[in-house]
């Protein structure tokens, strides 16, 4: 009997993908004429070409070829209530008939702001933006203005959007134990931004303390995702976030939480889970009820910098669609429906998914693990501890196209997930659908075993 090779596995997965997505392939060929790379968002790239989805309903998606998929991506965690959620759709449609963006402050903006302030412990006041990128950018500017200092310390490997000041060290330092240095992530970002950035590894209070000891007089704040998601879903070590609070207090530096992804884990976000109050918080994704959004907020005296009545040199912040009524009414309804019980339920489903994936790894003899918290989970291709984003980066090294092939094979089996092995769970998802997902994962991992044996033998026992 001839042995299945890695090339056979790739050929088989790709052939089956192509056979069921002819219309997607045609759309992609057309898209390449107008959109560089055929898309507008790196995260939606799928190998060999994207599946074109045309409709979503609850936890399910439908593509142009008529295939259905269980959605475990939900627009990178932002659609916590799934697609076209009843109730939220009606609210948005009702507002649509009365105007989308009225060019003034409208009541829904105040209601959503009140709801967020009531939920998130670290937010006394906030302002809305149209994306998480703008939210972290403005949050960092507010911290610099308040402190009169320029440097923001970011986590090695941390992702906070695509503005210049965070396009730094987004790929974590690959070499274990190396002191991470601030590196430009992209061509086109001016090297001058490196003068206002320092980088420290996640979950390492000692290094952070040393950095602040040496530079605190120039440091405005530390920006950190309480549980880094891009490349990670790495939970903070016990005491890490409290340790950051202690260090920032000791050195008179602000603590900035990016909770754009982690807000969904508790009514008040991860800061509530950890019992740690940041000075400023950035939000996005779920707070827009499915529409483009971002927000940043925090301590009253820091946010008061945006109030011309309180500051001679108030900070300017604008944006044509900031606080538009469609996003605000949809966000208000989405948050109202995401109460403590709903969050507990999806966190339970997420933990069940992770336990199921870990059981599959054990049964199939694969040295990998699913890491995360509640409704946010991610595969790491190692069974060794993954403590920071450098560990996560090393886990993905030397695994060839494993992430991409897993994504494609899951699509072949009717499950849509991310191209980095990340999964998130929505409120419409049912237990029986989770069973479908686990069956698809089992089949996909079995299909990939020969690929792992040849390309990444370290993964197999
Ligand atoms: C942690 C984090 N911060 C910021 C952003 C940027 O948000 P947006 O894509 O809305 O600009 C993202 C997006 O995925 C994110 O995951």
XYZ file of C-alpha atoms and ligand atoms in Angstrom:
477
model
C 0.000 0.000 0.000
C 1.456 3.411 -0.886
C 1.707 5.916 1.879
C -0.276 9.180 1.640
C 2.182 12.062 1.282
C 1.834 15.698 2.371
C 1.467 16.617 -1.308
C -1.392 14.090 -1.626
C -3.161 15.649 1.367
C -2.814 19.149 -0.025
C -3.957 18.052 -3.486
C -6.960 16.229 -2.063
C -8.078 19.102 0.194
C -7.628 21.648 -2.586
C -9.405 19.513 -5.193
C -12.429 19.021 -2.945
C -12.424 22.734 -2.075
C -12.352 23.646 -5.761
C -15.073 21.163 -6.663
C -17.596 22.722 -4.310
C -16.732 26.405 -4.826
C -16.709 27.020 -8.601
C -18.689 30.238 -8.291
C -16.387 31.561 -5.564
C -13.439 30.872 -7.849
C -15.063 32.846 -10.672
C -15.849 35.753 -8.331
C -12.257 35.762 -7.103
C -10.922 35.859 -10.662
C -13.079 38.929 -11.285
C -12.120 40.517 -7.947
C -8.423 40.289 -8.797
C -9.037 42.818 -11.595
C -10.285 45.488 -9.189
C -8.993 44.668 -5.710
C -5.294 43.947 -5.124
C -5.168 40.386 -3.862
C -8.899 40.150 -4.539
C -9.914 41.521 -1.172
C -9.847 44.457 1.225
C -8.825 42.797 4.428
C -5.830 40.520 4.964
C -7.709 38.473 7.517
C -10.241 37.271 4.929
C -7.620 35.651 2.731
C -8.284 31.944 2.270
C -6.055 29.572 0.323
C -6.429 28.881 -2.650
C -9.135 31.598 -2.914
C -11.822 32.907 -0.563
C -15.212 31.305 -0.203
C -17.692 34.010 -1.170
C -20.415 34.073 1.431
C -23.710 35.611 0.391
C -25.917 35.313 3.453
C -25.834 34.547 7.123
C -28.546 33.453 9.518
C -27.852 32.792 13.179
C -24.830 30.512 13.466
C -24.901 29.609 9.751
C -23.498 31.041 6.533
C -24.353 30.294 2.902
C -21.908 30.716 0.016
C -22.479 31.642 -3.661
C -22.413 27.959 -4.602
C -25.233 27.175 -2.168
C -23.069 25.420 0.474
C -23.907 25.967 4.142
C -21.351 26.475 6.894
C -21.487 26.564 10.647
C -19.766 29.850 11.471
C -17.180 29.659 14.244
C -15.520 32.892 13.143
C -18.471 35.311 13.163
C -16.522 38.130 11.565
C -13.543 37.635 13.849
C -15.560 37.470 17.087
C -17.585 40.626 16.435
C -21.001 39.053 15.687
C -21.603 37.628 19.128
C -25.298 37.089 18.305
C -24.572 35.513 14.931
C -25.930 36.747 11.613
C -29.056 38.846 11.114
C -30.131 38.369 14.733
C -33.867 38.900 15.176
C -34.544 41.857 17.430
C -31.313 43.628 16.553
C -32.245 43.590 12.862
C -35.657 45.110 13.653
C -34.088 47.874 15.747
C -31.594 48.699 12.999
C -34.266 48.517 10.264
C -36.526 50.822 12.234
C -33.714 53.342 12.577
C -32.831 52.911 8.892
C -36.263 54.234 7.975
C -35.641 57.307 10.126
C -32.126 58.099 8.919
C -28.681 56.588 9.362
C -26.364 59.401 10.391
C -28.108 62.625 11.300
C -25.044 64.833 11.528
C -25.612 65.601 15.188
C -25.597 63.810 18.514
C -28.696 61.629 18.575
C -30.329 59.905 21.559
C -29.074 56.352 20.764
C -25.475 57.524 21.196
C -26.166 58.597 24.755
C -28.065 55.383 25.550
C -25.267 53.135 24.290
C -22.664 55.229 26.124
C -24.694 54.923 29.357
C -24.994 51.170 28.928
C -21.243 50.763 28.401
C -20.387 52.996 31.363
C -22.751 50.959 33.543
C -21.150 47.676 32.429
C -17.420 48.341 32.182
C -15.778 49.160 35.539
C -12.872 51.180 34.085
C -15.015 53.471 31.925
C -16.503 56.661 33.419
C -16.875 58.384 30.052
C -16.237 57.403 26.443
C -16.234 58.484 22.834
C -17.213 56.480 19.753
C -15.163 55.806 16.637
C -15.784 53.700 13.521
C -13.201 51.010 14.133
C -11.048 49.448 16.792
C -8.015 50.881 15.018
C -9.243 54.418 15.607
C -10.163 53.510 19.177
C -6.640 52.394 20.142
C -5.127 55.324 18.246
C -7.236 57.858 20.145
C -6.784 56.041 23.452
C -3.016 56.238 23.043
C -3.208 59.896 22.081
C -5.321 60.617 25.159
C -2.724 58.876 27.338
C 0.138 60.866 25.811
C -1.723 64.130 26.161
C -2.672 63.448 29.775
C 0.800 62.384 30.867
C 2.773 64.767 28.672
C 4.982 61.828 27.655
C 5.394 60.093 24.306
C 6.220 56.443 24.799
C 3.607 53.701 24.877
C 4.844 50.246 25.853
C 3.214 47.506 23.826
C 3.287 43.757 24.149
C 5.572 41.843 21.792
C 3.218 40.235 19.255
C 0.209 42.292 20.353
C -2.255 43.457 17.684
C -4.184 46.680 18.210
C -5.282 47.569 14.685
C -3.427 49.049 11.746
C -2.460 52.637 12.597
C 1.237 53.481 12.514
C 1.837 53.514 16.272
C 0.796 49.875 16.677
C 2.289 48.475 13.455
C 5.227 47.619 15.673
C 6.348 44.100 16.675
C 3.011 42.505 15.744
C 4.886 39.337 14.878
C 6.417 38.382 18.224
C 10.156 37.884 18.626
C 10.698 34.332 17.394
C 13.748 33.488 19.440
C 13.093 32.213 22.924
C 14.440 34.351 25.739
C 15.480 37.202 23.465
C 14.791 40.702 24.760
C 12.122 41.874 22.287
C 12.907 45.091 20.451
C 10.421 47.457 18.869
C 10.423 46.622 15.137
C 8.445 48.172 12.301
C 5.887 45.650 11.134
C 5.149 47.089 7.740
C 6.870 49.008 4.987
C 5.468 52.493 4.804
C 5.321 53.027 8.562
C 7.755 55.846 9.406
C 10.724 54.739 11.491
C 10.087 57.768 13.717
C 7.262 55.858 15.461
C 9.925 53.654 17.047
C 10.969 56.646 19.153
C 7.662 56.465 20.958
C 7.435 52.707 21.445
C 8.915 50.087 23.715
C 8.092 46.398 23.659
C 7.807 43.807 26.427
C 6.760 40.138 26.360
C 3.284 39.171 27.623
C 3.026 37.549 31.055
C 6.459 38.791 32.122
C 6.263 41.249 35.027
C 10.002 41.187 35.629
C 10.838 42.479 32.160
C 8.080 45.073 32.375
C 9.395 46.262 35.741
C 12.919 46.575 34.332
C 11.618 48.512 31.336
C 9.640 50.940 33.479
C 12.503 51.328 35.953
C 14.752 52.429 33.080
C 12.305 54.535 31.039
C 9.295 55.527 33.151
C 9.994 59.226 32.921
C 9.262 59.044 29.202
C 6.469 56.467 29.317
C 2.831 57.573 28.994
C 1.283 54.131 29.301
C 1.222 50.418 28.644
C -1.241 49.065 26.093
C -2.214 45.432 26.547
C -4.974 43.057 25.569
C -5.915 41.274 28.815
C -5.893 38.048 26.765
C -3.961 38.620 23.514
C -6.011 37.227 20.642
C -4.158 37.575 17.339
C -1.806 34.629 17.227
C -2.679 33.789 20.765
C -5.785 33.573 22.948
C -3.234 33.267 25.704
C -4.822 33.797 29.118
C -2.965 36.099 31.502
C -1.030 34.275 34.210
C -2.650 34.621 37.625
C -1.663 38.014 39.015
C -0.199 39.340 35.754
C -2.818 42.035 35.106
C -2.875 43.032 38.784
C 0.923 43.152 38.625
C 0.752 45.530 35.658
C -1.619 47.753 37.635
C 0.776 47.728 40.558
C 3.762 48.594 38.346
C 1.940 51.369 36.484
C 0.824 52.874 39.797
C 4.349 52.629 41.188
C 5.885 54.397 38.179
C 3.048 56.870 37.508
C 2.244 55.349 34.122
C -1.240 54.791 32.646
C -2.663 51.316 32.068
C -4.500 50.932 28.745
C -6.576 47.808 28.102
C -7.542 46.851 24.560
C -10.802 44.971 25.199
C -11.964 45.102 21.590
C -12.141 41.309 21.548
C -12.244 40.368 25.237
C -15.253 42.478 26.269
C -17.539 39.565 25.317
C -16.083 37.336 28.079
C -17.921 39.080 30.945
C -20.489 41.906 31.133
C -17.664 44.271 32.092
C -14.971 42.603 30.002
C -11.788 40.913 31.171
C -11.079 43.786 33.569
C -14.112 42.599 35.512
C -12.889 38.989 35.499
C -9.406 40.030 36.637
C -10.645 42.663 39.079
C -8.171 45.167 37.628
C -9.156 48.734 36.744
C -7.324 50.180 33.739
C -7.106 53.957 33.249
C -8.337 53.697 29.661
C -10.101 50.991 27.653
C -10.586 50.507 23.915
C -13.702 48.718 22.677
C -15.033 47.671 19.267
C -16.542 44.672 17.494
C -19.534 43.471 19.577
C -20.589 46.939 20.778
C -21.788 47.835 17.245
C -24.351 45.031 16.963
C -22.848 43.985 13.621
C -22.048 47.459 12.270
C -18.651 49.223 12.070
C -17.663 50.619 15.457
C -15.034 51.413 18.027
C -14.946 53.315 21.305
C -12.405 54.446 23.847
C -13.068 55.557 27.363
C -11.811 55.588 30.890
C -11.232 57.773 33.902
C -13.276 60.964 33.937
C -10.298 63.321 34.271
C -8.495 61.742 31.309
C -11.570 61.772 29.083
C -12.364 65.355 30.153
C -9.489 66.371 27.884
C -11.984 66.039 25.024
C -14.339 68.603 26.570
C -13.642 72.174 25.396
C -15.627 73.483 28.377
C -13.087 71.926 30.735
C -9.864 72.363 28.755
C -8.433 75.386 26.943
C -6.552 73.009 24.708
C -9.133 70.273 24.424
C -8.202 67.297 22.275
C -9.856 67.278 18.885
C -11.590 64.094 17.895
C -13.915 63.733 14.944
C -15.096 61.184 12.389
C -17.943 61.479 9.886
C -19.770 58.353 11.009
C -18.789 58.404 14.696
C -21.796 57.519 16.824
C -24.088 57.061 13.801
C -27.572 56.027 14.797
C -27.656 52.666 13.001
C -24.589 51.403 14.843
C -25.756 52.875 18.128
C -29.243 51.293 18.151
C -27.899 47.928 16.973
C -25.126 48.044 19.576
C -27.522 48.954 22.336
C -29.765 45.989 21.566
C -26.803 43.631 21.110
C -25.371 44.518 24.519
C -28.778 44.320 26.181
C -29.112 40.771 24.864
C -25.587 39.889 25.977
C -26.388 39.719 29.663
C -24.544 37.676 32.290
C -26.621 34.558 31.551
C -25.986 34.741 27.792
C -22.273 35.222 28.412
C -22.124 32.294 30.833
C -23.847 30.110 28.252
C -21.471 30.904 25.365
C -18.448 30.702 27.655
C -19.635 27.209 28.599
C -20.020 26.258 24.924
C -16.534 27.606 24.187
C -15.019 25.598 27.032
C -16.824 22.501 25.728
C -15.410 23.129 22.264
C -11.892 23.469 23.709
C -12.272 20.308 25.786
C -13.518 18.468 22.687
C -10.573 19.660 20.585
C -8.094 18.730 23.324
C -9.699 15.290 23.574
C -9.274 14.889 19.789
C -5.605 15.822 20.045
C -5.134 13.229 22.794
C -7.031 10.516 20.894
C -5.187 11.154 17.617
C -1.773 11.467 19.289
C -1.288 15.082 18.188
C 0.958 17.248 20.339
C -1.180 20.381 20.265
C -3.603 22.209 22.497
C -6.594 24.488 22.415
C -6.041 27.577 24.547
C -8.302 30.434 25.471
C -11.054 31.543 27.798
C -14.773 30.892 27.493
C -16.162 31.723 24.083
C -12.731 32.521 22.577
C -10.412 29.614 21.757
C -7.389 28.942 19.588
C -5.301 25.964 18.519
C -1.598 26.074 19.373
C 0.571 23.511 17.577
C 2.497 22.465 20.659
C 1.791 20.654 23.901
C 4.402 22.725 25.744
C 3.236 25.698 27.830
C 2.332 28.760 25.724
C 2.916 31.741 27.984
C 3.595 34.600 25.597
C 3.165 35.427 21.918
C 6.731 34.352 21.144
C 5.796 30.846 22.354
C 2.725 30.983 20.116
C 4.771 32.102 17.126
C 7.277 29.293 17.649
C 4.427 26.779 17.943
C 3.271 27.728 14.438
C 6.776 27.635 12.967
C 7.762 24.606 10.903
C 4.155 23.512 10.498
C 4.026 24.350 6.779
C 0.512 25.305 5.713
C -1.189 23.445 8.522
C -3.375 26.356 9.639
C -4.468 27.140 6.065
C -5.114 23.472 5.239
C -7.115 23.001 8.429
C -9.219 26.029 7.527
C -9.797 24.728 3.980
C -10.608 21.205 5.141
C -13.040 22.544 7.741
C -14.719 24.515 4.949
C -14.901 21.267 2.955
C -16.687 19.789 5.954
C -19.067 22.718 6.424
C -17.368 24.743 9.177
C -16.026 28.274 8.727
C -13.134 29.222 11.016
C -10.143 31.546 10.915
C -6.897 31.023 9.030
C -5.062 30.819 12.348
C -7.027 28.117 14.161
C -9.117 30.555 16.164
C -12.732 29.813 17.061
C -15.405 31.875 18.723
C -18.895 30.977 19.804
C -22.140 32.883 19.290
C -25.398 33.018 21.245
C -27.504 31.244 18.548
C -25.139 28.223 18.551
C -26.770 25.049 19.861
C -25.126 22.082 21.608
C -26.011 19.840 18.642
C -24.228 22.259 16.294
C -21.163 22.137 18.498
C -21.235 18.340 18.021
C -21.259 18.926 14.254
C -18.234 21.191 14.597
C -16.340 18.627 16.656
C -17.153 15.885 14.137
C -15.822 18.118 11.340
C -12.693 18.868 13.378
C -12.130 15.170 13.983
C -12.411 14.385 10.276
C -10.201 17.325 9.313
C -7.462 16.413 11.800
C -7.533 12.784 10.633
C -7.178 13.977 7.037
C -4.192 16.088 8.054
C -2.320 13.360 9.960
C -0.153 12.296 6.971
C 0.649 15.976 6.316
C 1.785 16.411 9.930
C 3.802 13.181 9.791
C 5.842 14.498 6.868
C 5.955 18.278 7.380
C 5.838 18.575 11.176
C 6.692 15.194 12.693
C 7.260 16.810 16.083
C 3.470 17.148 16.287
C 2.849 13.404 16.417
C 3.472 11.132 19.376
C -7.339 43.400 19.922
C -7.698 44.203 18.728
N -7.491 45.526 18.749
C -7.802 46.305 17.695
C -8.357 45.777 16.560
C -8.688 46.655 15.400
O -10.066 46.770 15.251
P -10.686 47.143 13.819
O -10.446 45.957 12.925
O -12.128 47.412 14.089
O -9.959 48.357 13.339
C -8.600 44.400 16.496
C -9.178 43.801 15.286
O -9.248 42.615 15.100
C -8.238 43.590 17.597
O -8.399 42.259 17.572
